[in-house]
Amino acid sequence: MMGHAGMAAAAVRYLRSTGSPTSAGRPVDPLPRPELRAVRADERLPPTPDEFRSVLGHFASGVTVITAPGADGEPPAGFACQSFSSLSLDPPLVAFMVARTSTTWPRIARAGVFCVNVLGAGQGALCRSFAISGSRTADKFAGVPHEPSPVTGSPRLTDVPAWIDCVIHAVHTGGDHLIVVGRVEALGTDEGAAAAGPLLFHRGAFGTFSA
């Protein structure tokens, strides 16, 4: 079985083979562009990115922070992610989506592991602090209480309702994003934090759930 280091190396090799940056650099073209052709009068134009974002924004989702331990002397890595879901019960798999131009993702790939921190109501400010793009060496964890997750050592944020500790299992292309599949090695909840309810994201704003 491939260990964490081997999985990390495989993930980095994958990034290089698909043209994704393994460090901050110029943006890459996610996929070969389709052949240009004239659009017939009876054809509907494809949706623009703004239209796509506006319509899909009606789908409410939970919010997470994906974290990983620092590799090769780097600080821990983390970014806010709403594109997260469970994938399989047997084996236990989860998945998240990340932009191919992300400067945080290559650091997670090098670690070969990650922890999903599910955010609760009242943690919108925490989410925003991890959503800020910046230097790949910026320490987003400054002033944020956390401890190592039990299996991978990825940062487990304090007072989150739930956490899922994972090893990178596979990476797939998905247009301008990557689909990262993680095998769950450990997970848990904080019932006290969960009592406040989840943090939701809907149409560009945070909200809470009311039964």
mmCIF file with all atom_site columns, N, CA and C in Angstrom, residues 33-99:
data_model
loop_
_atom_site.group_PDB
_atom_site.id
_atom_site.type_symbol
_atom_site.label_atom_id
_atom_site.label_alt_id
_atom_site.label_comp_id
_atom_site.label_asym_id
_atom_site.label_entity_id
_atom_site.label_seq_id
_atom_site.pdbx_PDB_ins_code
_atom_site.Cartn_x
_atom_site.Cartn_y
_atom_site.Cartn_z
_atom_site.occupancy
_atom_site.B_iso_or_equiv
_atom_site.pdbx_formal_charge
_atom_site.auth_seq_id
_atom_site.auth_comp_id
_atom_site.auth_asym_id
_atom_site.auth_atom_id
_atom_site.pdbx_PDB_model_num
ATOM 1   N N  . ARG A 1 33 ? -8.900  24.299 -25.271 1.00 0.00 ? 33 ARG A N  1
ATOM 2   C CA . ARG A 1 33 ? -10.129 24.986 -25.650 1.00 0.00 ? 33 ARG A CA 1
ATOM 3   C C  . ARG A 1 33 ? -10.789 24.271 -26.827 1.00 0.00 ? 33 ARG A C  1
ATOM 4   N N  . PRO A 1 34 ? -12.136 24.244 -26.849 1.00 0.00 ? 34 PRO A N  1
ATOM 5   C CA . PRO A 1 34 ? -12.824 23.583 -27.966 1.00 0.00 ? 34 PRO A CA 1
ATOM 6   C C  . PRO A 1 34 ? -12.605 24.356 -29.261 1.00 0.00 ? 34 PRO A C  1
ATOM 7   N N  . GLU A 1 35 ? -12.804 23.667 -30.386 1.00 0.00 ? 35 GLU A N  1
ATOM 8   C CA . GLU A 1 35 ? -12.658 24.315 -31.680 1.00 0.00 ? 35 GLU A CA 1
ATOM 9   C C  . GLU A 1 35 ? -13.705 25.416 -31.822 1.00 0.00 ? 35 GLU A C  1
ATOM 10  N N  . LEU A 1 36 ? -13.277 26.528 -32.405 1.00 0.00 ? 36 LEU A N  1
ATOM 11  C CA . LEU A 1 36 ? -14.194 27.632 -32.633 1.00 0.00 ? 36 LEU A CA 1
ATOM 12  C C  . LEU A 1 36 ? -15.068 27.331 -33.844 1.00 0.00 ? 36 LEU A C  1
ATOM 13  N N  . ARG A 1 37 ? -16.330 27.688 -33.740 1.00 0.00 ? 37 ARG A N  1
ATOM 14  C CA . ARG A 1 37 ? -17.243 27.545 -34.868 1.00 0.00 ? 37 ARG A CA 1
ATOM 15  C C  . ARG A 1 37 ? -18.354 28.562 -34.723 1.00 0.00 ? 37 ARG A C  1
ATOM 16  N N  . ALA A 1 38 ? -19.028 28.820 -35.796 1.00 0.00 ? 38 ALA A N  1
ATOM 17  C CA . ALA A 1 38 ? -20.132 29.777 -35.774 1.00 0.00 ? 38 ALA A CA 1
ATOM 18  C C  . ALA A 1 38 ? -21.321 29.167 -35.025 1.00 0.00 ? 38 ALA A C  1
ATOM 19  N N  . VAL A 1 39 ? -22.044 29.997 -34.269 1.00 0.00 ? 39 VAL A N  1
ATOM 20  C CA . VAL A 1 39 ? -23.241 29.556 -33.560 1.00 0.00 ? 39 VAL A CA 1
ATOM 21  C C  . VAL A 1 39 ? -24.447 29.803 -34.450 1.00 0.00 ? 39 VAL A C  1
ATOM 22  N N  . ARG A 1 40 ? -25.232 28.768 -34.676 1.00 0.00 ? 40 ARG A N  1
ATOM 23  C CA . ARG A 1 40 ? -26.405 28.903 -35.533 1.00 0.00 ? 40 ARG A CA 1
ATOM 24  C C  . ARG A 1 40 ? -27.455 29.775 -34.856 1.00 0.00 ? 40 ARG A C  1
ATOM 25  N N  . ALA A 1 41 ? -28.324 30.341 -35.646 1.00 0.00 ? 41 ALA A N  1
ATOM 26  C CA . ALA A 1 41 ? -29.357 31.240 -35.115 1.00 0.00 ? 41 ALA A CA 1
ATOM 27  C C  . ALA A 1 41 ? -30.295 30.514 -34.164 1.00 0.00 ? 41 ALA A C  1
ATOM 28  N N  . ASP A 1 42 ? -30.480 29.189 -34.348 1.00 0.00 ? 42 ASP A N  1
ATOM 29  C CA . ASP A 1 42 ? -31.416 28.439 -33.502 1.00 0.00 ? 42 ASP A CA 1
ATOM 30  C C  . ASP A 1 42 ? -30.724 27.814 -32.287 1.00 0.00 ? 42 ASP A C  1
ATOM 31  N N  . GLU A 1 43 ? -29.437 28.088 -32.091 1.00 0.00 ? 43 GLU A N  1
ATOM 32  C CA . GLU A 1 43 ? -28.709 27.524 -30.962 1.00 0.00 ? 43 GLU A CA 1
ATOM 33  C C  . GLU A 1 43 ? -28.708 28.478 -29.777 1.00 0.00 ? 43 GLU A C  1
ATOM 34  N N  . ARG A 1 44 ? -28.775 27.898 -28.585 1.00 0.00 ? 44 ARG A N  1
ATOM 35  C CA . ARG A 1 44 ? -28.656 28.684 -27.371 1.00 0.00 ? 44 ARG A CA 1
ATOM 36  C C  . ARG A 1 44 ? -27.181 28.837 -27.010 1.00 0.00 ? 44 ARG A C  1
ATOM 37  N N  . LEU A 1 45 ? -26.787 30.058 -26.693 1.00 0.00 ? 45 LEU A N  1
ATOM 38  C CA . LEU A 1 45 ? -25.406 30.291 -26.289 1.00 0.00 ? 45 LEU A CA 1
ATOM 39  C C  . LEU A 1 45 ? -25.140 29.616 -24.940 1.00 0.00 ? 45 LEU A C  1
ATOM 40  N N  . PRO A 1 46 ? -23.933 29.132 -24.715 1.00 0.00 ? 46 PRO A N  1
ATOM 41  C CA . PRO A 1 46 ? -23.627 28.529 -23.411 1.00 0.00 ? 46 PRO A CA 1
ATOM 42  C C  . PRO A 1 46 ? -23.710 29.579 -22.318 1.00 0.00 ? 46 PRO A C  1
ATOM 43  N N  . PRO A 1 47 ? -24.015 29.172 -21.088 1.00 0.00 ? 47 PRO A N  1
ATOM 44  C CA . PRO A 1 47 ? -24.117 30.153 -19.992 1.00 0.00 ? 47 PRO A CA 1
ATOM 45  C C  . PRO A 1 47 ? -22.782 30.828 -19.731 1.00 0.00 ? 47 PRO A C  1
ATOM 46  N N  . THR A 1 48 ? -22.836 32.093 -19.392 1.00 0.00 ? 48 THR A N  1
ATOM 47  C CA . THR A 1 48 ? -21.626 32.815 -19.008 1.00 0.00 ? 48 THR A CA 1
ATOM 48  C C  . THR A 1 48 ? -21.252 32.430 -17.584 1.00 0.00 ? 48 THR A C  1
ATOM 49  N N  . PRO A 1 49 ? -20.000 32.660 -17.182 1.00 0.00 ? 49 PRO A N  1
ATOM 50  C CA . PRO A 1 49 ? -19.622 32.369 -15.791 1.00 0.00 ? 49 PRO A CA 1
ATOM 51  C C  . PRO A 1 49 ? -20.510 33.093 -14.782 1.00 0.00 ? 49 PRO A C  1
ATOM 52  N N  . ASP A 1 50 ? -20.909 34.332 -15.063 1.00 0.00 ? 50 ASP A N  1
ATOM 53  C CA . ASP A 1 50 ? -21.774 35.068 -14.128 1.00 0.00 ? 50 ASP A CA 1
ATOM 54  C C  . ASP A 1 50 ? -23.144 34.421 -14.022 1.00 0.00 ? 50 ASP A C  1
ATOM 55  N N  . GLU A 1 51 ? -23.702 33.987 -15.155 1.00 0.00 ? 51 GLU A N  1
ATOM 56  C CA . GLU A 1 51 ? -25.003 33.312 -15.129 1.00 0.00 ? 51 GLU A CA 1
ATOM 57  C C  . GLU A 1 51 ? -24.902 31.990 -14.376 1.00 0.00 ? 51 GLU A C  1
ATOM 58  N N  . PHE A 1 52 ? -23.846 31.254 -14.644 1.00 0.00 ? 52 PHE A N  1
ATOM 59  C CA . PHE A 1 52 ? -23.637 29.961 -13.977 1.00 0.00 ? 52 PHE A CA 1
ATOM 60  C C  . PHE A 1 52 ? -23.563 30.157 -12.467 1.00 0.00 ? 52 PHE A C  1
ATOM 61  N N  . ARG A 1 53 ? -22.745 31.134 -12.043 1.00 0.00 ? 53 ARG A N  1
ATOM 62  C CA . ARG A 1 53 ? -22.576 31.393 -10.614 1.00 0.00 ? 53 ARG A CA 1
ATOM 63  C C  . ARG A 1 53 ? -23.886 31.836 -9.971  1.00 0.00 ? 53 ARG A C  1
ATOM 64  N N  . SER A 1 54 ? -24.646 32.677 -10.660 1.00 0.00 ? 54 SER A N  1
ATOM 65  C CA . SER A 1 54 ? -25.897 33.190 -10.111 1.00 0.00 ? 54 SER A CA 1
ATOM 66  C C  . SER A 1 54 ? -26.917 32.083 -9.886  1.00 0.00 ? 54 SER A C  1
ATOM 67  N N  . VAL A 1 55 ? -27.070 31.209 -10.875 1.00 0.00 ? 55 VAL A N  1
ATOM 68  C CA . VAL A 1 55 ? -28.068 30.137 -10.764 1.00 0.00 ? 55 VAL A CA 1
ATOM 69  C C  . VAL A 1 55 ? -27.627 29.096 -9.747  1.00 0.00 ? 55 VAL A C  1
ATOM 70  N N  . LEU A 1 56 ? -26.369 28.663 -9.814  1.00 0.00 ? 56 LEU A N  1
ATOM 71  C CA . LEU A 1 56 ? -25.896 27.633 -8.883  1.00 0.00 ? 56 LEU A CA 1
ATOM 72  C C  . LEU A 1 56 ? -25.831 28.144 -7.455  1.00 0.00 ? 56 LEU A C  1
ATOM 73  N N  . GLY A 1 57 ? -25.808 29.476 -7.289  1.00 0.00 ? 57 GLY A N  1
ATOM 74  C CA . GLY A 1 57 ? -25.803 30.041 -5.952  1.00 0.00 ? 57 GLY A CA 1
ATOM 75  C C  . GLY A 1 57 ? -27.078 29.771 -5.181  1.00 0.00 ? 57 GLY A C  1
ATOM 76  N N  . HIS A 1 58 ? -28.129 29.334 -5.871  1.00 0.00 ? 58 HIS A N  1
ATOM 77  C CA . HIS A 1 58 ? -29.377 28.994 -5.189  1.00 0.00 ? 58 HIS A CA 1
ATOM 78  C C  . HIS A 1 58 ? -29.283 27.665 -4.447  1.00 0.00 ? 58 HIS A C  1
ATOM 79  N N  . PHE A 1 59 ? -28.217 26.916 -4.704  1.00 0.00 ? 59 PHE A N  1
ATOM 80  C CA . PHE A 1 59 ? -28.026 25.658 -3.985  1.00 0.00 ? 59 PHE A CA 1
ATOM 81  C C  . PHE A 1 59 ? -27.262 25.947 -2.695  1.00 0.00 ? 59 PHE A C  1
ATOM 82  N N  . ALA A 1 60 ? -27.941 25.821 -1.565  1.00 0.00 ? 60 ALA A N  1
ATOM 83  C CA . ALA A 1 60 ? -27.308 26.078 -0.271  1.00 0.00 ? 60 ALA A CA 1
ATOM 84  C C  . ALA A 1 60 ? -26.352 24.933 0.078   1.00 0.00 ? 60 ALA A C  1
ATOM 85  N N  . SER A 1 61 ? -25.218 25.264 0.651   1.00 0.00 ? 61 SER A N  1
ATOM 86  C CA . SER A 1 61 ? -24.241 24.242 1.019   1.00 0.00 ? 61 SER A CA 1
ATOM 87  C C  . SER A 1 61 ? -23.667 24.545 2.393   1.00 0.00 ? 61 SER A C  1
ATOM 88  N N  . GLY A 1 62 ? -23.064 23.540 2.975   1.00 0.00 ? 62 GLY A N  1
ATOM 89  C CA . GLY A 1 62 ? -22.299 23.749 4.187   1.00 0.00 ? 62 GLY A CA 1
ATOM 90  C C  . GLY A 1 62 ? -20.956 24.376 3.835   1.00 0.00 ? 62 GLY A C  1
ATOM 91  N N  . VAL A 1 63 ? -20.179 24.697 4.856   1.00 0.00 ? 63 VAL A N  1
ATOM 92  C CA . VAL A 1 63 ? -18.885 25.339 4.638   1.00 0.00 ? 63 VAL A CA 1
ATOM 93  C C  . VAL A 1 63 ? -17.833 24.597 5.463   1.00 0.00 ? 63 VAL A C  1
ATOM 94  N N  . THR A 1 64 ? -16.675 24.378 4.868   1.00 0.00 ? 64 THR A N  1
ATOM 95  C CA . THR A 1 64 ? -15.590 23.687 5.558   1.00 0.00 ? 64 THR A CA 1
ATOM 96  C C  . THR A 1 64 ? -14.293 24.471 5.410   1.00 0.00 ? 64 THR A C  1
ATOM 97  N N  . VAL A 1 65 ? -13.318 24.112 6.223   1.00 0.00 ? 65 VAL A N  1
ATOM 98  C CA . VAL A 1 65 ? -11.935 24.549 6.037   1.00 0.00 ? 65 VAL A CA 1
ATOM 99  C C  . VAL A 1 65 ? -11.107 23.287 5.875   1.00 0.00 ? 65 VAL A C  1
ATOM 100 N N  . ILE A 1 66 ? -10.447 23.162 4.716   1.00 0.00 ? 66 ILE A N  1
ATOM 101 C CA . ILE A 1 66 ? -9.572  22.024 4.449   1.00 0.00 ? 66 ILE A CA 1
ATOM 102 C C  . ILE A 1 66 ? -8.167  22.393 4.912   1.00 0.00 ? 66 ILE A C  1
ATOM 103 N N  . THR A 1 67 ? -7.563  21.564 5.751   1.00 0.00 ? 67 THR A N  1
ATOM 104 C CA . THR A 1 67 ? -6.237  21.860 6.288   1.00 0.00 ? 67 THR A CA 1
ATOM 105 C C  . THR A 1 67 ? -5.270  20.706 6.018   1.00 0.00 ? 67 THR A C  1
ATOM 106 N N  . ALA A 1 68 ? -3.985  21.024 6.064   1.00 0.00 ? 68 ALA A N  1
ATOM 107 C CA . ALA A 1 68 ? -2.944  20.004 5.926   1.00 0.00 ? 68 ALA A CA 1
ATOM 108 C C  . ALA A 1 68 ? -1.714  20.463 6.687   1.00 0.00 ? 68 ALA A C  1
ATOM 109 N N  . PRO A 1 69 ? -0.911  19.525 7.188   1.00 0.00 ? 69 PRO A N  1
ATOM 110 C CA . PRO A 1 69 ? 0.313   19.912 7.885   1.00 0.00 ? 69 PRO A CA 1
ATOM 111 C C  . PRO A 1 69 ? 1.327   20.458 6.897   1.00 0.00 ? 69 PRO A C  1
ATOM 112 N N  . GLY A 1 70 ? 2.226   21.301 7.381   1.00 0.00 ? 70 GLY A N  1
ATOM 113 C CA . GLY A 1 70 ? 3.265   21.827 6.515   1.00 0.00 ? 70 GLY A CA 1
ATOM 114 C C  . GLY A 1 70 ? 4.256   20.739 6.125   1.00 0.00 ? 70 GLY A C  1
ATOM 115 N N  . ALA A 1 71 ? 4.729   20.816 4.897   1.00 0.00 ? 71 ALA A N  1
ATOM 116 C CA . ALA A 1 71 ? 5.743   19.879 4.422   1.00 0.00 ? 71 ALA A CA 1
ATOM 117 C C  . ALA A 1 71 ? 6.995   20.666 4.048   1.00 0.00 ? 71 ALA A C  1
ATOM 118 N N  . ASP A 1 72 ? 8.165   20.072 4.269   1.00 0.00 ? 72 ASP A N  1
ATOM 119 C CA . ASP A 1 72 ? 9.442   20.694 3.899   1.00 0.00 ? 72 ASP A CA 1
ATOM 120 C C  . ASP A 1 72 ? 9.627   22.063 4.541   1.00 0.00 ? 72 ASP A C  1
ATOM 121 N N  . GLY A 1 73 ? 9.256   22.177 5.811   1.00 0.00 ? 73 GLY A N  1
ATOM 122 C CA . GLY A 1 73 ? 9.466   23.422 6.531   1.00 0.00 ? 73 GLY A CA 1
ATOM 123 C C  . GLY A 1 73 ? 8.420   24.493 6.292   1.00 0.00 ? 73 GLY A C  1
ATOM 124 N N  . GLU A 1 74 ? 7.389   24.203 5.520   1.00 0.00 ? 74 GLU A N  1
ATOM 125 C CA . GLU A 1 74 ? 6.332   25.168 5.271   1.00 0.00 ? 74 GLU A CA 1
ATOM 126 C C  . GLU A 1 74 ? 5.380   25.212 6.467   1.00 0.00 ? 74 GLU A C  1
ATOM 127 N N  . PRO A 1 75 ? 4.666   26.336 6.646   1.00 0.00 ? 75 PRO A N  1
ATOM 128 C CA . PRO A 1 75 ? 3.624   26.370 7.674   1.00 0.00 ? 75 PRO A CA 1
ATOM 129 C C  . PRO A 1 75 ? 2.440   25.523 7.233   1.00 0.00 ? 75 PRO A C  1
ATOM 130 N N  . PRO A 1 76 ? 1.505   25.227 8.132   1.00 0.00 ? 76 PRO A N  1
ATOM 131 C CA . PRO A 1 76 ? 0.321   24.465 7.735   1.00 0.00 ? 76 PRO A CA 1
ATOM 132 C C  . PRO A 1 76 ? -0.432  25.175 6.614   1.00 0.00 ? 76 PRO A C  1
ATOM 133 N N  . ALA A 1 77 ? -1.172  24.399 5.838   1.00 0.00 ? 77 ALA A N  1
ATOM 134 C CA . ALA A 1 77 ? -1.953  24.937 4.725   1.00 0.00 ? 77 ALA A CA 1
ATOM 135 C C  . ALA A 1 77 ? -3.435  24.829 5.050   1.00 0.00 ? 77 ALA A C  1
ATOM 136 N N  . GLY A 1 78 ? -4.220  25.756 4.534   1.00 0.00 ? 78 GLY A N  1
ATOM 137 C CA . GLY A 1 78 ? -5.663  25.690 4.746   1.00 0.00 ? 78 GLY A CA 1
ATOM 138 C C  . GLY A 1 78 ? -6.408  26.643 3.833   1.00 0.00 ? 78 GLY A C  1
ATOM 139 N N  . PHE A 1 79 ? -7.609  26.243 3.437   1.00 0.00 ? 79 PHE A N  1
ATOM 140 C CA . PHE A 1 79 ? -8.445  27.131 2.643   1.00 0.00 ? 79 PHE A CA 1
ATOM 141 C C  . PHE A 1 79 ? -9.918  26.809 2.893   1.00 0.00 ? 79 PHE A C  1
ATOM 142 N N  . ALA A 1 80 ? -10.765 27.835 2.739   1.00 0.00 ? 80 ALA A N  1
ATOM 143 C CA . ALA A 1 80 ? -12.202 27.658 2.905   1.00 0.00 ? 80 ALA A CA 1
ATOM 144 C C  . ALA A 1 80 ? -12.767 26.957 1.679   1.00 0.00 ? 80 ALA A C  1
ATOM 145 N N  . CYS A 1 81 ? -13.667 26.002 1.905   1.00 0.00 ? 81 CYS A N  1
ATOM 146 C CA . CYS A 1 81 ? -14.185 25.185 0.804   1.00 0.00 ? 81 CYS A CA 1
ATOM 147 C C  . CYS A 1 81 ? -15.655 24.849 1.050   1.00 0.00 ? 81 CYS A C  1
ATOM 148 N N  . GLN A 1 82 ? -16.511 25.239 0.119   1.00 0.00 ? 82 GLN A N  1
ATOM 149 C CA . GLN A 1 82 ? -17.914 24.837 0.206   1.00 0.00 ? 82 GLN A CA 1
ATOM 150 C C  . GLN A 1 82 ? -18.207 23.644 -0.691  1.00 0.00 ? 82 GLN A C  1
ATOM 151 N N  . SER A 1 83 ? -17.279 23.348 -1.619  1.00 0.00 ? 83 SER A N  1
ATOM 152 C CA . SER A 1 83 ? -17.475 22.231 -2.543  1.00 0.00 ? 83 SER A CA 1
ATOM 153 C C  . SER A 1 83 ? -16.928 20.949 -1.916  1.00 0.00 ? 83 SER A C  1
ATOM 154 N N  . PHE A 1 84 ? -17.638 20.449 -0.930  1.00 0.00 ? 84 PHE A N  1
ATOM 155 C CA . PHE A 1 84 ? -17.244 19.241 -0.207  1.00 0.00 ? 84 PHE A CA 1
ATOM 156 C C  . PHE A 1 84 ? -18.434 18.314 -0.107  1.00 0.00 ? 84 PHE A C  1
ATOM 157 N N  . SER A 1 85 ? -18.189 17.001 -0.174  1.00 0.00 ? 85 SER A N  1
ATOM 158 C CA . SER A 1 85 ? -19.292 16.047 -0.026  1.00 0.00 ? 85 SER A CA 1
ATOM 159 C C  . SER A 1 85 ? -18.757 14.688 0.405   1.00 0.00 ? 85 SER A C  1
ATOM 160 N N  . SER A 1 86 ? -19.645 13.889 0.993   1.00 0.00 ? 86 SER A N  1
ATOM 161 C CA . SER A 1 86 ? -19.322 12.486 1.220   1.00 0.00 ? 86 SER A CA 1
ATOM 162 C C  . SER A 1 86 ? -19.406 11.781 -0.129  1.00 0.00 ? 86 SER A C  1
ATOM 163 N N  . LEU A 1 87 ? -18.675 10.685 -0.287  1.00 0.00 ? 87 LEU A N  1
ATOM 164 C CA . LEU A 1 87 ? -18.619 10.020 -1.583  1.00 0.00 ? 87 LEU A CA 1
ATOM 165 C C  . LEU A 1 87 ? -18.950 8.538  -1.505  1.00 0.00 ? 87 LEU A C  1
ATOM 166 N N  . SER A 1 88 ? -18.405 7.838  -0.495  1.00 0.00 ? 88 SER A N  1
ATOM 167 C CA . SER A 1 88 ? -18.580 6.393  -0.413  1.00 0.00 ? 88 SER A CA 1
ATOM 168 C C  . SER A 1 88 ? -18.572 5.948  1.039   1.00 0.00 ? 88 SER A C  1
ATOM 169 N N  . LEU A 1 89 ? -19.412 4.941  1.331   1.00 0.00 ? 89 LEU A N  1
ATOM 170 C CA . LEU A 1 89 ? -19.431 4.356  2.669   1.00 0.00 ? 89 LEU A CA 1
ATOM 171 C C  . LEU A 1 89 ? -18.408 3.238  2.805   1.00 0.00 ? 89 LEU A C  1
ATOM 172 N N  . ASP A 1 90 ? -18.222 2.445  1.755   1.00 0.00 ? 90 ASP A N  1
ATOM 173 C CA . ASP A 1 90 ? -17.318 1.302  1.809   1.00 0.00 ? 90 ASP A CA 1
ATOM 174 C C  . ASP A 1 90 ? -16.525 1.210  0.505   1.00 0.00 ? 90 ASP A C  1
ATOM 175 N N  . PRO A 1 91 ? -15.282 1.683  0.492   1.00 0.00 ? 91 PRO A N  1
ATOM 176 C CA . PRO A 1 91 ? -14.542 2.261  1.612   1.00 0.00 ? 91 PRO A CA 1
ATOM 177 C C  . PRO A 1 91 ? -15.028 3.674  1.926   1.00 0.00 ? 91 PRO A C  1
ATOM 178 N N  . PRO A 1 92 ? -14.728 4.175  3.122   1.00 0.00 ? 92 PRO A N  1
ATOM 179 C CA . PRO A 1 92 ? -15.175 5.517  3.489   1.00 0.00 ? 92 PRO A CA 1
ATOM 180 C C  . PRO A 1 92 ? -14.380 6.583  2.726   1.00 0.00 ? 92 PRO A C  1
ATOM 181 N N  . LEU A 1 93 ? -15.045 7.291  1.813   1.00 0.00 ? 93 LEU A N  1
ATOM 182 C CA . LEU A 1 93 ? -14.400 8.305  0.991   1.00 0.00 ? 93 LEU A CA 1
ATOM 183 C C  . LEU A 1 93 ? -15.180 9.614  1.038   1.00 0.00 ? 93 LEU A C  1
ATOM 184 N N  . VAL A 1 94 ? -14.445 10.705 0.966   1.00 0.00 ? 94 VAL A N  1
ATOM 185 C CA . VAL A 1 94 ? -15.050 12.030 0.831   1.00 0.00 ? 94 VAL A CA 1
ATOM 186 C C  . VAL A 1 94 ? -14.359 12.718 -0.344  1.00 0.00 ? 94 VAL A C  1
ATOM 187 N N  . ALA A 1 95 ? -14.905 13.846 -0.781  1.00 0.00 ? 95 ALA A N  1
ATOM 188 C CA . ALA A 1 95 ? -14.309 14.563 -1.904  1.00 0.00 ? 95 ALA A CA 1
ATOM 189 C C  . ALA A 1 95 ? -14.474 16.059 -1.708  1.00 0.00 ? 95 ALA A C  1
ATOM 190 N N  . PHE A 1 96 ? -13.503 16.812 -2.209  1.00 0.00 ? 96 PHE A N  1
ATOM 191 C CA . PHE A 1 96 ? -13.656 18.253 -2.278  1.00 0.00 ? 96 PHE A CA 1
ATOM 192 C C  . PHE A 1 96 ? -13.100 18.737 -3.612  1.00 0.00 ? 96 PHE A C  1
ATOM 193 N N  . MET A 1 97 ? -13.548 19.899 -4.041  1.00 0.00 ? 97 MET A N  1
ATOM 194 C CA . MET A 1 97 ? -13.119 20.484 -5.296  1.00 0.00 ? 97 MET A CA 1
ATOM 195 C C  . MET A 1 97 ? -12.302 21.738 -5.019  1.00 0.00 ? 97 MET A C  1
ATOM 196 N N  . VAL A 1 98 ? -11.232 21.928 -5.788  1.00 0.00 ? 98 VAL A N  1
ATOM 197 C CA . VAL A 1 98 ? -10.344 23.071 -5.594  1.00 0.00 ? 98 VAL A CA 1
ATOM 198 C C  . VAL A 1 98 ? -9.929  23.591 -6.965  1.00 0.00 ? 98 VAL A C  1
ATOM 199 N N  . ALA A 1 99 ? -9.829  24.904 -7.087  1.00 0.00 ? 99 ALA A N  1
ATOM 200 C CA . ALA A 1 99 ? -9.417  25.511 -8.354  1.00 0.00 ? 99 ALA A CA 1
ATOM 201 C C  . ALA A 1 99 ? -8.002  25.070 -8.713  1.00 0.00 ? 99 ALA A C  1
#
